[in-house]
């Protein structure tokens, strides 16, 4: 077992854990999960391997409390994105105060920090449980955290995604929709027989663009601003010489707190209804493909207050902010666990050059340990 956080982080970065659903020959999380589980056992933690799917393990490690205290869940993902264009992605390199390598910043630094904190918490004989969930598949479909919340619950959670020592209390959700317009296939020379499904999508696209402008003009959330909508993919037609019988448009809607899946689909349905009222030949269907919740925690929630207090005590003035991108915190929040996001700084998530600030990694672990002591003690 390593007692030095930089050494532990180096060991984690050295293990290839590319998400295999993102990159076809990705190594997956089996090797890194075995390392994490072994490390946690050596630290005296209770360890359980939770297979979210075949070959996709989570590690759940608990510094069991003596009883009667609040429990805190610390969550970090083990998987990374691909390494195209990188020279030696899995040979961690320390230059000055930076550690370079794939996953150093997103988010093996956060993983190293919570492992160190749980190991130290074990020595402190706290009353509440400290639960580490090192999860798979955050970079693709989040089956890891989705599986974890079926097994563990806690009074609060911290996801240690990189925030440059600021406090992230909210992030946007997203919803994928599909709109299909129906036409009538016919020979291209027979306008009286054919109905052009692609042309019928025209008024839908105009309506979506207008809805996007309306949303942007009325920001409703103090940290996240406005929701948004955009067209992503469009497919239609059989061949050049025929009227197309169908056209399928994929649409992405990014949501802010207060925007439910029902509201989102009603807004788009209204566009389809308007087109239908204006054009008796217009026929369309709307489907919701995927819903990913937004995440939000009140700034005066105990875990946020405690975190803020200890960051300030460390001499910083943390910003409370909302992130536009999606994180596993939404799954924890939806499971009824008040969840905040806090981690170190660096650069290059998903980029060719990725590094994390080692002073901030150490500082992050120190702050988290104090939060754990106060929350679970
Ligand atoms: Zn991440």
Coordinates of N, CA and C and ligand atoms in Angstrom, one line a residue, residues 77 106-107 138-139 161, ligand 1:
X77 N -14.5 8.1 -11.1 CA -14.5 7.1 -12.2 C -13.1 6.6 -12.5
X106 N -8.6 13.8 -15.5 CA -10.0 13.3 -15.6 C -10.0 11.8 -15.5
X107 N -10.1 11.2 -14.3 CA -10.0 11.9 -13.0 C -9.3 11.0 -12.0
X138 N -17.9 5.9 -16.7 CA -18.5 7.3 -16.6 C -18.4 8.0 -18.0
X139 N -17.4 7.7 -18.8 CA -17.1 8.4 -20.0 C -18.1 7.9 -21.1
X161 N -14.5 15.0 -9.4 CA -14.1 15.5 -10.8 C -13.4 16.8 -10.6
Ligands
LIG1 ZN1 -14.5 12.7 -15.6

